[in-house]
Coordinates of C-alpha atoms in Angstrom, one line a residue:
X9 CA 162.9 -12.0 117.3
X10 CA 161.7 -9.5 114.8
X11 CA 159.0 -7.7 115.3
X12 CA 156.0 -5.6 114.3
X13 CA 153.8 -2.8 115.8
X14 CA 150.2 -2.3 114.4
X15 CA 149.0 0.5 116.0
X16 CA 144.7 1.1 115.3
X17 CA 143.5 4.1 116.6
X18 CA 139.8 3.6 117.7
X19 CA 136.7 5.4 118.0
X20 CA 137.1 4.1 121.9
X21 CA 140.1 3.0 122.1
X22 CA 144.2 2.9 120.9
X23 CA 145.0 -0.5 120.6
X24 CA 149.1 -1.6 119.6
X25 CA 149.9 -5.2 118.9
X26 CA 153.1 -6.8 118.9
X27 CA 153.2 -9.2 115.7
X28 CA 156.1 -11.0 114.7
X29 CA 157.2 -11.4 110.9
X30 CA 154.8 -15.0 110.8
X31 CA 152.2 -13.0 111.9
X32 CA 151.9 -14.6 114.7
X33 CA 150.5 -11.9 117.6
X34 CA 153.2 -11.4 120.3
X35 CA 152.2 -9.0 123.2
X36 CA 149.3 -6.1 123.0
X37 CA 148.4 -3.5 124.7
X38 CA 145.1 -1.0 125.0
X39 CA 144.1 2.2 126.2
X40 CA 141.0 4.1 126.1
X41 CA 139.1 7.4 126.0
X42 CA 135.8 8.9 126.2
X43 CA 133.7 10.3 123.0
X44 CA 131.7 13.3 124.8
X45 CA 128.4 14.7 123.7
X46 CA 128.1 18.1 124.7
X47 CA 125.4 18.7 123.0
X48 CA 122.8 16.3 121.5
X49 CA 124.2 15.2 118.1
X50 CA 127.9 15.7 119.0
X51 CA 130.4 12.8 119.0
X52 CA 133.7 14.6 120.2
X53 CA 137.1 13.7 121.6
X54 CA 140.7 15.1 122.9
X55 CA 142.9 14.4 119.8
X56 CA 145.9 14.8 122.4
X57 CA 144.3 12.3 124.3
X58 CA 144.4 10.2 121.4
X59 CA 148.0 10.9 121.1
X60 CA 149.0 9.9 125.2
X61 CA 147.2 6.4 124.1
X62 CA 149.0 5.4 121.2
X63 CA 152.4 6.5 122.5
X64 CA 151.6 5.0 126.0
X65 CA 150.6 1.4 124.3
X66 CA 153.4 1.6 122.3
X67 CA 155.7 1.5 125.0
X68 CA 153.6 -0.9 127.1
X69 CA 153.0 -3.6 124.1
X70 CA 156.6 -3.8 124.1
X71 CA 157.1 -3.9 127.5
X72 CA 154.2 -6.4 128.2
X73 CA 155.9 -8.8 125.6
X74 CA 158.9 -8.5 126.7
X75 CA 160.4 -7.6 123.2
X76 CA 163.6 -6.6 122.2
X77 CA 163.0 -2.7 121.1
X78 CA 166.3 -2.8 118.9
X79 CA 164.1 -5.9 117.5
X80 CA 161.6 -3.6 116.4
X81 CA 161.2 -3.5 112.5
X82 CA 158.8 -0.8 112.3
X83 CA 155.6 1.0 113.5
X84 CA 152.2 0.7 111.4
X85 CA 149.2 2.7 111.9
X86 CA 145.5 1.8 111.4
X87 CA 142.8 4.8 111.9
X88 CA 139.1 5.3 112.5
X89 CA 137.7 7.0 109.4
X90 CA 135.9 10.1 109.2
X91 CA 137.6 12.0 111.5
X92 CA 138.2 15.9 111.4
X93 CA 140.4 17.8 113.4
X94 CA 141.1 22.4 112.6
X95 CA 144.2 23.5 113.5
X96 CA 145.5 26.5 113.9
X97 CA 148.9 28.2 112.4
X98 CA 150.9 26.4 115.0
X99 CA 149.5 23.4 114.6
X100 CA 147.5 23.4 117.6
X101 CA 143.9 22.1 117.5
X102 CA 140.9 24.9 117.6
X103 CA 138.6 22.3 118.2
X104 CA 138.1 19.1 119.9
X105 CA 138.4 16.0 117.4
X106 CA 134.8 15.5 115.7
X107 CA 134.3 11.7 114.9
X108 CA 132.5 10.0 112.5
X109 CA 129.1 9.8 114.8
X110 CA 128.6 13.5 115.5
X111 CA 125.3 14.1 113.6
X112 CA 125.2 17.9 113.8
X113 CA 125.6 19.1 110.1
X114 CA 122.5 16.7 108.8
X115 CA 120.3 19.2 108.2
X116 CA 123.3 20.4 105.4
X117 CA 122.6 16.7 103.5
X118 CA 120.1 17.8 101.3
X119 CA 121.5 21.2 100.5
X120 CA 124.8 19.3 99.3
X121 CA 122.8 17.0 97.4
X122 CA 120.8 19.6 95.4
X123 CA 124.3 21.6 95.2
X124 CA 126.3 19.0 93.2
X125 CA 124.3 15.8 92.5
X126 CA 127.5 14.0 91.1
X127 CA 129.3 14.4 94.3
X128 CA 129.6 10.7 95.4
X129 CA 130.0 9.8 91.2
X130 CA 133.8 11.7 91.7
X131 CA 134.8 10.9 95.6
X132 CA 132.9 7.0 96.2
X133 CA 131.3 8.5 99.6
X134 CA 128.0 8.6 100.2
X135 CA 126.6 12.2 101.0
X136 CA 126.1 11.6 105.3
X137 CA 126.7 14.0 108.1
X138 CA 129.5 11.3 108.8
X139 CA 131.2 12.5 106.1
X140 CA 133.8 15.5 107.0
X141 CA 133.2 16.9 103.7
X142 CA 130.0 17.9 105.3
X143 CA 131.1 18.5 108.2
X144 CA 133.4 21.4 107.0
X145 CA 130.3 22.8 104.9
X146 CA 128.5 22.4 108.5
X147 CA 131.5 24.5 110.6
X148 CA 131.8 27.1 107.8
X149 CA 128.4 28.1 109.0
X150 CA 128.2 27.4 112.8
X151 CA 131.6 28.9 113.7
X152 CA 132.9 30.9 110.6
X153 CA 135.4 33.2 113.2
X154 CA 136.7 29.9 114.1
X155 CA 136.6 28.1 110.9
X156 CA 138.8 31.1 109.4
X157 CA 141.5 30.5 111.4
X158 CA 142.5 26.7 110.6
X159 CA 145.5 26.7 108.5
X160 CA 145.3 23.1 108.9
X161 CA 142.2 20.6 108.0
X162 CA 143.6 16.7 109.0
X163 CA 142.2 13.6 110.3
X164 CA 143.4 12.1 113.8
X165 CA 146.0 9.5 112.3
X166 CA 147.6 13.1 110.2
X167 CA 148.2 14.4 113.6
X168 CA 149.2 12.1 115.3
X169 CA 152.2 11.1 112.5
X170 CA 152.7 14.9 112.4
X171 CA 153.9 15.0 116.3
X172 CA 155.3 11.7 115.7
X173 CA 157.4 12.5 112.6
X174 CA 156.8 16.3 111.8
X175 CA 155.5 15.9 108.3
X176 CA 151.9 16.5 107.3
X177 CA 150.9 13.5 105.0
X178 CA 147.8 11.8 104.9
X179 CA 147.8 8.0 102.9
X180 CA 145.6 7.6 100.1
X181 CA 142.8 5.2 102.5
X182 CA 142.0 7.7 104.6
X183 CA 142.0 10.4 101.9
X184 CA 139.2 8.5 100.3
X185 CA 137.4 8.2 103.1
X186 CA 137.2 12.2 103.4
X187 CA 134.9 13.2 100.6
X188 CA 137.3 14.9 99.4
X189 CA 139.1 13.0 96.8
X190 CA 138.4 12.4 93.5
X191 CA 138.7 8.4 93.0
X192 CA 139.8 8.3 89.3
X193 CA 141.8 11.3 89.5
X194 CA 143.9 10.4 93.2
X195 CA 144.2 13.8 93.8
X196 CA 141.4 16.7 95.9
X197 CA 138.0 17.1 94.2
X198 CA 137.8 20.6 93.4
X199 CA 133.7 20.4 93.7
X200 CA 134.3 19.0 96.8
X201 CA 136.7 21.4 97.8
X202 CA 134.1 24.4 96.8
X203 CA 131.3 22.5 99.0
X204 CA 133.6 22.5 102.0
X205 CA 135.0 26.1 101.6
X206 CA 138.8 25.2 102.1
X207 CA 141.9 25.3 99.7
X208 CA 143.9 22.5 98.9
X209 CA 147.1 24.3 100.5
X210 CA 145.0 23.4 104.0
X211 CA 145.0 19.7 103.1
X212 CA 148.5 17.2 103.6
X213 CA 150.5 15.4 101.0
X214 CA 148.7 12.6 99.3
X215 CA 150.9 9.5 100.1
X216 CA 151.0 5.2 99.6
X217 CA 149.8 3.6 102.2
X218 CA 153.0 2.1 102.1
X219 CA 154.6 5.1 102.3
X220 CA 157.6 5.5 105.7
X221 CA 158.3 8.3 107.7
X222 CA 161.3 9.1 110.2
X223 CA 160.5 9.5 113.7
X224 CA 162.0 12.8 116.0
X225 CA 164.8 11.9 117.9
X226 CA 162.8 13.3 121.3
X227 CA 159.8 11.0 120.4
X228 CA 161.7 7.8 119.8
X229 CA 163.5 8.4 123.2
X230 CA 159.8 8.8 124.6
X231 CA 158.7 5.4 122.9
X232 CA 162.1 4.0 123.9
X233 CA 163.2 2.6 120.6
X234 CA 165.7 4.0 118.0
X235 CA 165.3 6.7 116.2
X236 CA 166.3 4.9 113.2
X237 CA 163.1 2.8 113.6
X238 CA 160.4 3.4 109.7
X239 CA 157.2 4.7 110.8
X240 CA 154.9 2.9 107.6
X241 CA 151.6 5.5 107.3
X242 CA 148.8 2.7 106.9
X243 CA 145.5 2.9 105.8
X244 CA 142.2 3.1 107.7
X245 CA 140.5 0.7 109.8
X246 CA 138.1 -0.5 107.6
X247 CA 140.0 -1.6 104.8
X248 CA 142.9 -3.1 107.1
X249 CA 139.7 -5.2 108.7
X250 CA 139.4 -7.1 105.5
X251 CA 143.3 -7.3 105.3
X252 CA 144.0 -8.6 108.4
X253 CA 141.4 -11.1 108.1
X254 CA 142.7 -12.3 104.5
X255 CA 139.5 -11.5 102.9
X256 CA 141.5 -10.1 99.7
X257 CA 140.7 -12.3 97.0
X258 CA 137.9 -12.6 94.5
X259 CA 134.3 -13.9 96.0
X260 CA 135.8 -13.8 99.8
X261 CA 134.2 -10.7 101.5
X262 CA 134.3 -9.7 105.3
X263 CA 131.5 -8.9 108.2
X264 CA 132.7 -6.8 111.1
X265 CA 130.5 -6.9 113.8
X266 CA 131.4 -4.8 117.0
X267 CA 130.0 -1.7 118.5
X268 CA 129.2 -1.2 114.7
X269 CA 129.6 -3.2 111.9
X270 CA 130.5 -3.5 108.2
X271 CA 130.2 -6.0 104.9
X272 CA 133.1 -5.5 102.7
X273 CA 134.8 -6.9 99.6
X274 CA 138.2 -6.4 97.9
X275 CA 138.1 -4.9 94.4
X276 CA 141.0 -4.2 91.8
X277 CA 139.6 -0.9 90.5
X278 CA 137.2 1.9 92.2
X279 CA 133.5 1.0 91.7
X280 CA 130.3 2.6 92.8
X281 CA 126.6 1.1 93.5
X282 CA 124.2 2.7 91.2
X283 CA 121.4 3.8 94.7
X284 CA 124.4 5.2 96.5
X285 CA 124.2 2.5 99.4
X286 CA 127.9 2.0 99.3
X287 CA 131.3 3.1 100.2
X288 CA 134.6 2.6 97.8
X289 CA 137.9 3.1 100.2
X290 CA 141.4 2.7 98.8
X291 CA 143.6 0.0 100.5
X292 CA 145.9 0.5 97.6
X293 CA 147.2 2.1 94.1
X294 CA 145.4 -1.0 93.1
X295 CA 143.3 -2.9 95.5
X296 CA 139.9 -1.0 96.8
X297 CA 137.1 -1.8 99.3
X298 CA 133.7 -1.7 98.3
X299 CA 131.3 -1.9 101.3
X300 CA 128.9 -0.6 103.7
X301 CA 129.1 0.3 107.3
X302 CA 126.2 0.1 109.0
X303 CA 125.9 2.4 113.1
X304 CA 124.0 -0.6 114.4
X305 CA 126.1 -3.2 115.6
X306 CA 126.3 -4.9 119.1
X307 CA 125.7 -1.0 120.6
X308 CA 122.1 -2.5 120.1
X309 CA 122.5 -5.1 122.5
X310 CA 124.4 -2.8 125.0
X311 CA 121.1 -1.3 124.7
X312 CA 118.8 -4.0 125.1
X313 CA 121.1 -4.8 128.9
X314 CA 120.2 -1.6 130.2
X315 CA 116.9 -0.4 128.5
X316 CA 114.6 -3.6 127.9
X317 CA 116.0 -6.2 130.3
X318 CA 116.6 -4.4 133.6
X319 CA 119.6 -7.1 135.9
X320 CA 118.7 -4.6 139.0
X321 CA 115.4 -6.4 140.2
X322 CA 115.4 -9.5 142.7
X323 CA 114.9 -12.8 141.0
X324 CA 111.5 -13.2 141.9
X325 CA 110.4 -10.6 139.9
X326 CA 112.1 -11.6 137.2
X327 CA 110.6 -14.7 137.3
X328 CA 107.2 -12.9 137.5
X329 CA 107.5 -11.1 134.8
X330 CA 108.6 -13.9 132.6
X331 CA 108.4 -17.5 133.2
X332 CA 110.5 -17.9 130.8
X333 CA 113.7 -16.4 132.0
X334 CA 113.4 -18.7 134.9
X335 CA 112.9 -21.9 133.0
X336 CA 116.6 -21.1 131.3
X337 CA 118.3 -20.7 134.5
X338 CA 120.0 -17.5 133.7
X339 CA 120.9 -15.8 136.6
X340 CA 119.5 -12.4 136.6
X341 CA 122.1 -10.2 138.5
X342 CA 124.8 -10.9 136.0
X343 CA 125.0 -8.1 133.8
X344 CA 127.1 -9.6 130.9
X345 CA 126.1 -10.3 127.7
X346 CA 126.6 -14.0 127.8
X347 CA 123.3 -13.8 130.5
X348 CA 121.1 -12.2 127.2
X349 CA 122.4 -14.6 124.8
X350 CA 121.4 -17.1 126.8
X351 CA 118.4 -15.9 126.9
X352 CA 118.2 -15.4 123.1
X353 CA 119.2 -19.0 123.0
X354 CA 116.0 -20.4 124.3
X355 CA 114.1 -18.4 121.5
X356 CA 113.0 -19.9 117.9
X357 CA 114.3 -18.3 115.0
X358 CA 112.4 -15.5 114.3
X359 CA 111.5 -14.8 117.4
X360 CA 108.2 -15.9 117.1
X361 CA 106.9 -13.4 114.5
X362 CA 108.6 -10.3 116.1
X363 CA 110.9 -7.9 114.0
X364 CA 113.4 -5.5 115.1
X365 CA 114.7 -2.6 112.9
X366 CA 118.0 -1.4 115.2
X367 CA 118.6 1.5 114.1
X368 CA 119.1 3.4 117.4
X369 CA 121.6 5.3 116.2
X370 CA 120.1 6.5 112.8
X371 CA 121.5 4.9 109.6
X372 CA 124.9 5.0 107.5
X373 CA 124.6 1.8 105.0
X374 CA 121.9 0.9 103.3
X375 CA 119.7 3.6 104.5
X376 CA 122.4 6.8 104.4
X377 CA 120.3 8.4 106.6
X378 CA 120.7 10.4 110.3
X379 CA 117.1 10.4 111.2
X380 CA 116.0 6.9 110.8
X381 CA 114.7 5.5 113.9
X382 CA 114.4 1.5 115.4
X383 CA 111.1 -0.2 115.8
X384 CA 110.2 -3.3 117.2
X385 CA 106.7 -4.9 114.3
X386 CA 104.6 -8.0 115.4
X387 CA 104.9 -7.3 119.6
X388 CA 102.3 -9.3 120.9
X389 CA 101.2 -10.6 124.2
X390 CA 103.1 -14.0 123.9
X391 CA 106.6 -12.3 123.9
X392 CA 108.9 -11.5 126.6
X393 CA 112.1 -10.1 127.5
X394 CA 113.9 -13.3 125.8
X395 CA 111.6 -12.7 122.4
X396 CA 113.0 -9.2 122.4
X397 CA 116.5 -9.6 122.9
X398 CA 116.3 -12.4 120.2
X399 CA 114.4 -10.0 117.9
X400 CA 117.1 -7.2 118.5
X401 CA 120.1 -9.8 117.5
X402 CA 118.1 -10.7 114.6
X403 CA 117.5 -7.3 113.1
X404 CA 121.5 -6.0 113.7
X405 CA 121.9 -9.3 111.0
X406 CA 119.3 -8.4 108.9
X407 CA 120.0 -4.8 108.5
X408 CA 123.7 -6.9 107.7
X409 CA 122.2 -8.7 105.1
X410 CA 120.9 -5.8 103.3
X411 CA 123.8 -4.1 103.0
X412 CA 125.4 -7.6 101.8
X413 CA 122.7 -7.7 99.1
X414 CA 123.9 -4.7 97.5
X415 CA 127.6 -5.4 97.7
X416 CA 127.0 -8.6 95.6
X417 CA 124.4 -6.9 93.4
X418 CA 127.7 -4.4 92.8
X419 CA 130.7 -6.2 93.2
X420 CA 129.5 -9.8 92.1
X421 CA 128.8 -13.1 94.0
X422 CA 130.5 -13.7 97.1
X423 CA 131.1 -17.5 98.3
X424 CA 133.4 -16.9 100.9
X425 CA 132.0 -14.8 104.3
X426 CA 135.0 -13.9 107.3
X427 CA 133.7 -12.7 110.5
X428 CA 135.5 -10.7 112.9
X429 CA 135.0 -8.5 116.3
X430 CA 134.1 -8.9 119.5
X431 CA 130.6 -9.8 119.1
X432 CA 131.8 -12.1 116.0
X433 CA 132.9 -14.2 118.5
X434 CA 129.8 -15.3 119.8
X435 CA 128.0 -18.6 118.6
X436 CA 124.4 -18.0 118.8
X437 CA 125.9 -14.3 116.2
X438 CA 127.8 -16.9 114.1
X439 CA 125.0 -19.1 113.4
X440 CA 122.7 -16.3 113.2
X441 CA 125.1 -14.9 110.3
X442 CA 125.2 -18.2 108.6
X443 CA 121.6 -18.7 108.8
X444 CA 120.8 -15.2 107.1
X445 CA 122.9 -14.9 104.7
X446 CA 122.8 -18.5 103.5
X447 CA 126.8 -18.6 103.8
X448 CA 129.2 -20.3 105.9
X449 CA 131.1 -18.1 108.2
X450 CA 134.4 -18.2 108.7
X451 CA 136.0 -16.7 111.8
X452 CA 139.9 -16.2 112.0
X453 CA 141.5 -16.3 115.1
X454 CA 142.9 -13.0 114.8
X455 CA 140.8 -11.2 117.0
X456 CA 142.5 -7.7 116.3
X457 CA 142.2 -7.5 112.3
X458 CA 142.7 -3.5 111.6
X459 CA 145.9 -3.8 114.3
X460 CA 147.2 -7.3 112.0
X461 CA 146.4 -5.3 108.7
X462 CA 148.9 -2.2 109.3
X463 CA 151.4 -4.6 110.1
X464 CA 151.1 -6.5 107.1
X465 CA 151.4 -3.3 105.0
X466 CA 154.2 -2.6 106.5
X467 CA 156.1 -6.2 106.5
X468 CA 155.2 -5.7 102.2
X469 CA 156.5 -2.1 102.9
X470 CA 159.6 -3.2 104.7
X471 CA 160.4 -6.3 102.3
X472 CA 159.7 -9.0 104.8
X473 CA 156.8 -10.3 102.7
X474 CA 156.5 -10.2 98.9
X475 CA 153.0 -9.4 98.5
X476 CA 149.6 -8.8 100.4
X477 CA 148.3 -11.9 99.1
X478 CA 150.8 -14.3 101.8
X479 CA 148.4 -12.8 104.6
X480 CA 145.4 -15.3 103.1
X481 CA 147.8 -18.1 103.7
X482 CA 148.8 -17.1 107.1
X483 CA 145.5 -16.3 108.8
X484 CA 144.3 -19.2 110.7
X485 CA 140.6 -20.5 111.2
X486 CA 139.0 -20.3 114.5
X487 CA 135.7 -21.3 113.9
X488 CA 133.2 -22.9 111.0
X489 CA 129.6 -22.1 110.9
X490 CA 127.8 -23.5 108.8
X491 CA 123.9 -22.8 107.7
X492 CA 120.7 -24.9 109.4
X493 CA 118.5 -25.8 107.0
X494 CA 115.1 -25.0 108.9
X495 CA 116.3 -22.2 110.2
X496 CA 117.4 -20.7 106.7
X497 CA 113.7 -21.6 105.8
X498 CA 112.2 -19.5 108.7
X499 CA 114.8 -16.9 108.4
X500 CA 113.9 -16.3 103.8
X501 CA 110.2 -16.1 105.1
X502 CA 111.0 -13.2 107.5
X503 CA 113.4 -11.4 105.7
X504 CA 111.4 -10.0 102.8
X505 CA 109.1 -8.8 105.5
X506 CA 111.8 -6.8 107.0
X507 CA 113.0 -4.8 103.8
X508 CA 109.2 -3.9 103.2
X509 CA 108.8 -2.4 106.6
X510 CA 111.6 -0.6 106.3
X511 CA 110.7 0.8 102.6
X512 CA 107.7 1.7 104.3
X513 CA 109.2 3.3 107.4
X514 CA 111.3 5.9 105.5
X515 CA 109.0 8.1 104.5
X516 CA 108.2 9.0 107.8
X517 CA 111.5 9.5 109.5
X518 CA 112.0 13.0 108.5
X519 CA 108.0 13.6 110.0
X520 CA 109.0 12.2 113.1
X521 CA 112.1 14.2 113.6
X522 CA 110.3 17.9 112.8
X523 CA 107.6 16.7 115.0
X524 CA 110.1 16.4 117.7
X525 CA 111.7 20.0 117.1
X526 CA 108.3 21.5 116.7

């Protein structure tokens, strides 16, 4: 049986799935690694950490499936975005891998704003400390002994394909996901280039995310297949999300919802939104992604587990503190998620008048902004711990539905909604979905999308499939969910209330954070 690798390198974990030419998944393996905060505001990792991982699931996905390697048609790759990685003349990293979370050169935001307003105009990226266009501006300021030494600038997936296959190319997704390239043009922004302080000599070789590559002898005999095996570059995570999903077409636009989330939609041609609130990513010469990626996804409700409904007291004081809890027989030792959704459960729409802004983490989409903070509005003396974590599911959807507003505003009407990741998966965040944004929600039983989307680039690449488009055909349904009419009523009532807040709330994000550091 012929088969496929997709290999998505995560912001906390490698993942490598085994998918044979009908899509269908065969064998998968995962392996993961730590993002370390040294400091407050860093997001870190070992980029040769990274490395081990994908090389070790490669081996084991193949071994777990019991797959032929001289089977093996090719490997695929899928990348976080926003990653940025110095190296020195040999190639060797000065610096551990910053990810797209480390917050440290905000203060820099408003500088690069002032210094060349038409900077998102030329690249589609949104000016954000995400962004490692200002994160180089950022390190040629903090560390300018060590920021004079890279001969190299690249992303994780450029380094990894470099020890892989020795060539230093990065694909034309992740380019557009640096900052760094100009959209119309394909090629480095030189503005762009001046902001960051690097020469386009310290950047790879803009290639197709079609694009194959030969592996080293000494690394195929460490992945144990043949050294004759294509390595197809890929594209980044995001855009592969909607592919692997088979939200390409027309009105048909995708919601990831995992530790984070996203809304996208697939465009023929690179288009911007007029406030800035969203991203335009390549997946193609000639298909795009227009979206928003919001910090704030089911992180929130790891949150809630260990901050707001404590699992470590006895079950009499549970019940003490909230009757309520009790009543839904929800055990209170388990420390799952299914126990607070359950609890959610048991909660009206709307959660009786109480509002949740998640934005724990600051703000990438719609907000674009490192220093907003959550809130909970409307706490009263009726709500309990089931009223918050209800609240706290609610606002991660809302703050969705935002982001959703402008994408149609943008990109035009979309009928057709596909949801994916982990916390897609759950029923009471399906309805939820359908209820607020009015749509029915589709959810495809591929469970790893970006992993499925590099390897249907590279079956196109490869010849096994004549165009993108056969993915929409092959993608099976899981779940339906469709809209409840009441609770769409309650849910339009509520939702206008949220955006004001939160137009309100802006202003005084920035006060908040120089009260802090005074």
């Amino acid at each position: 049986m012929k088969y496929i690798l997709g290999i998505d390198i995560g912001t906390s974990s490698t993942k490598t799935v085994a998918f044979d030419t009908e899509g269908r998944q065969l064998a998968r393996s995962a392996q993961g690694y730590p993002l370390n905060a040294p400091v407050p505001g860093a997001a870190e990792q070992d980029a040769d950490e990274i490395l081990r991982a994908v090389e070790q699931t490669a081996v084991d996905a193949i071994a777990n499936g019991g797959l032929d390697p001289s089977q093996l048609l090719g490997l695929s790759f899928s990348a976080a975005m926003h990653t940025l990685l110095l190296l020195d003349a040999e190639h060797r990293p000065l610096m551990p891998l910053l990810t797209w979370a480390d917050s440290r050169s905000d203060r820099l935001v408003p500088d690069i704003y002032q210094q060349d307003p038409g900077l998102y105009a030329r690249t589609g990226l949104p000016i954000h400390p995400m962004s490692p266009v200002v994160k180089l501006a950022w390190l040629s300021q903090e560390q300018p002994d060590l920021f004079e030494k890279a001969a190299r600038i690249v992303s994780i997936k450029e380094y990894v394909l470099h020890r892989l296959c020795d060539e230093w190319v990065v694909d034309l997704s992740i380019a557009s996901t640096t900052g760094l390239l100009n959209l119309e043009q394909q090629t480095w922004d030189k503005g762009a280039l001046q902001i960051a302080h690097i020469r386009p000599n310290q950047l790879s070789r803009i290639v197709p995310t079609t694009y194959q590559l030969s592996l080293q002898p000494d690394q195929a005999r460490k992945l144990t297949i043949a050294a004759s095996t294509p390595v197809i570059v890929g594209a980044s995570d995001g855009v592969l999300a909607n592919l692997g999903v088979g939200a390409i077409a027309r009105g048909t636009a995708a919601i990831t919802l995992g530790t984070s989330g996203a809304v996208r939609q697939v465009i023929d041609q690179p288009k911007l939104e007029p406030n800035a609130q969203l991203f335009c990513y390549a997946l193609t010469a000639d298909r795009w992604v227009m979206g928003g990626a919001v910090n704030n996804g089911g992180f929130t409700l790891q949150w809630t587990r260990d901050s707001l409904v404590p699992y470590s007291v006895s079950p009499d004081e549970v019940c003490e503190m909230n009757d309520e809890f009790c009543e839904m027989n929800v055990e209170p030792s388990s420390s799952t998620y299914e126990r607070l959704t359950k609890m959610a459960r048991g909660v009206a729409p709307g959660a009786e008048g109480l509002i949740f802004h998640p934005h724990l983490l600051g703000e990438r989409s719609p907000l674009w902004n490192a220093q907003a903070r959550a809130n909970f509005f409307g706490l009263g003396r009726h709500h309990g711990q089931a009223h918050l974590v209800r609240a706290v599911m609610e606002g991660v959807i809302y703050n969705l539905q935002s982001v959703f507003a402008a994408l149609e505003s943008a990109g035009g009407e979309v009928e057709t909604l596909r949801a994916s990741g982990g916390f897609a998966l759950s029923d009471l965040w399906q309805q939820i979905l359908a209820d607020v944004f009015e749509r029915q929600i589709l959810v495809p039983a591929v469970i790893e999308s970006s992993a499925f989307g590099a390897a249907v680039i590279a079956l196109v690449a490869l010849g096994e499939w004549k165009t993108l488009e056969e993915v929409e055909e092959r993608v099976a349904i899981a779940h339906i969910r469709s809209p409840i009419s009441e609770n769409v009523k309650q849910y339009r009532n509520i939702l206008p209330i949220y955006k004001n807040l939160l137009a309100d709330l802006q202003q005084h994000y920035e006060s908040l954070h120089q009260a802090i550091q005074n």
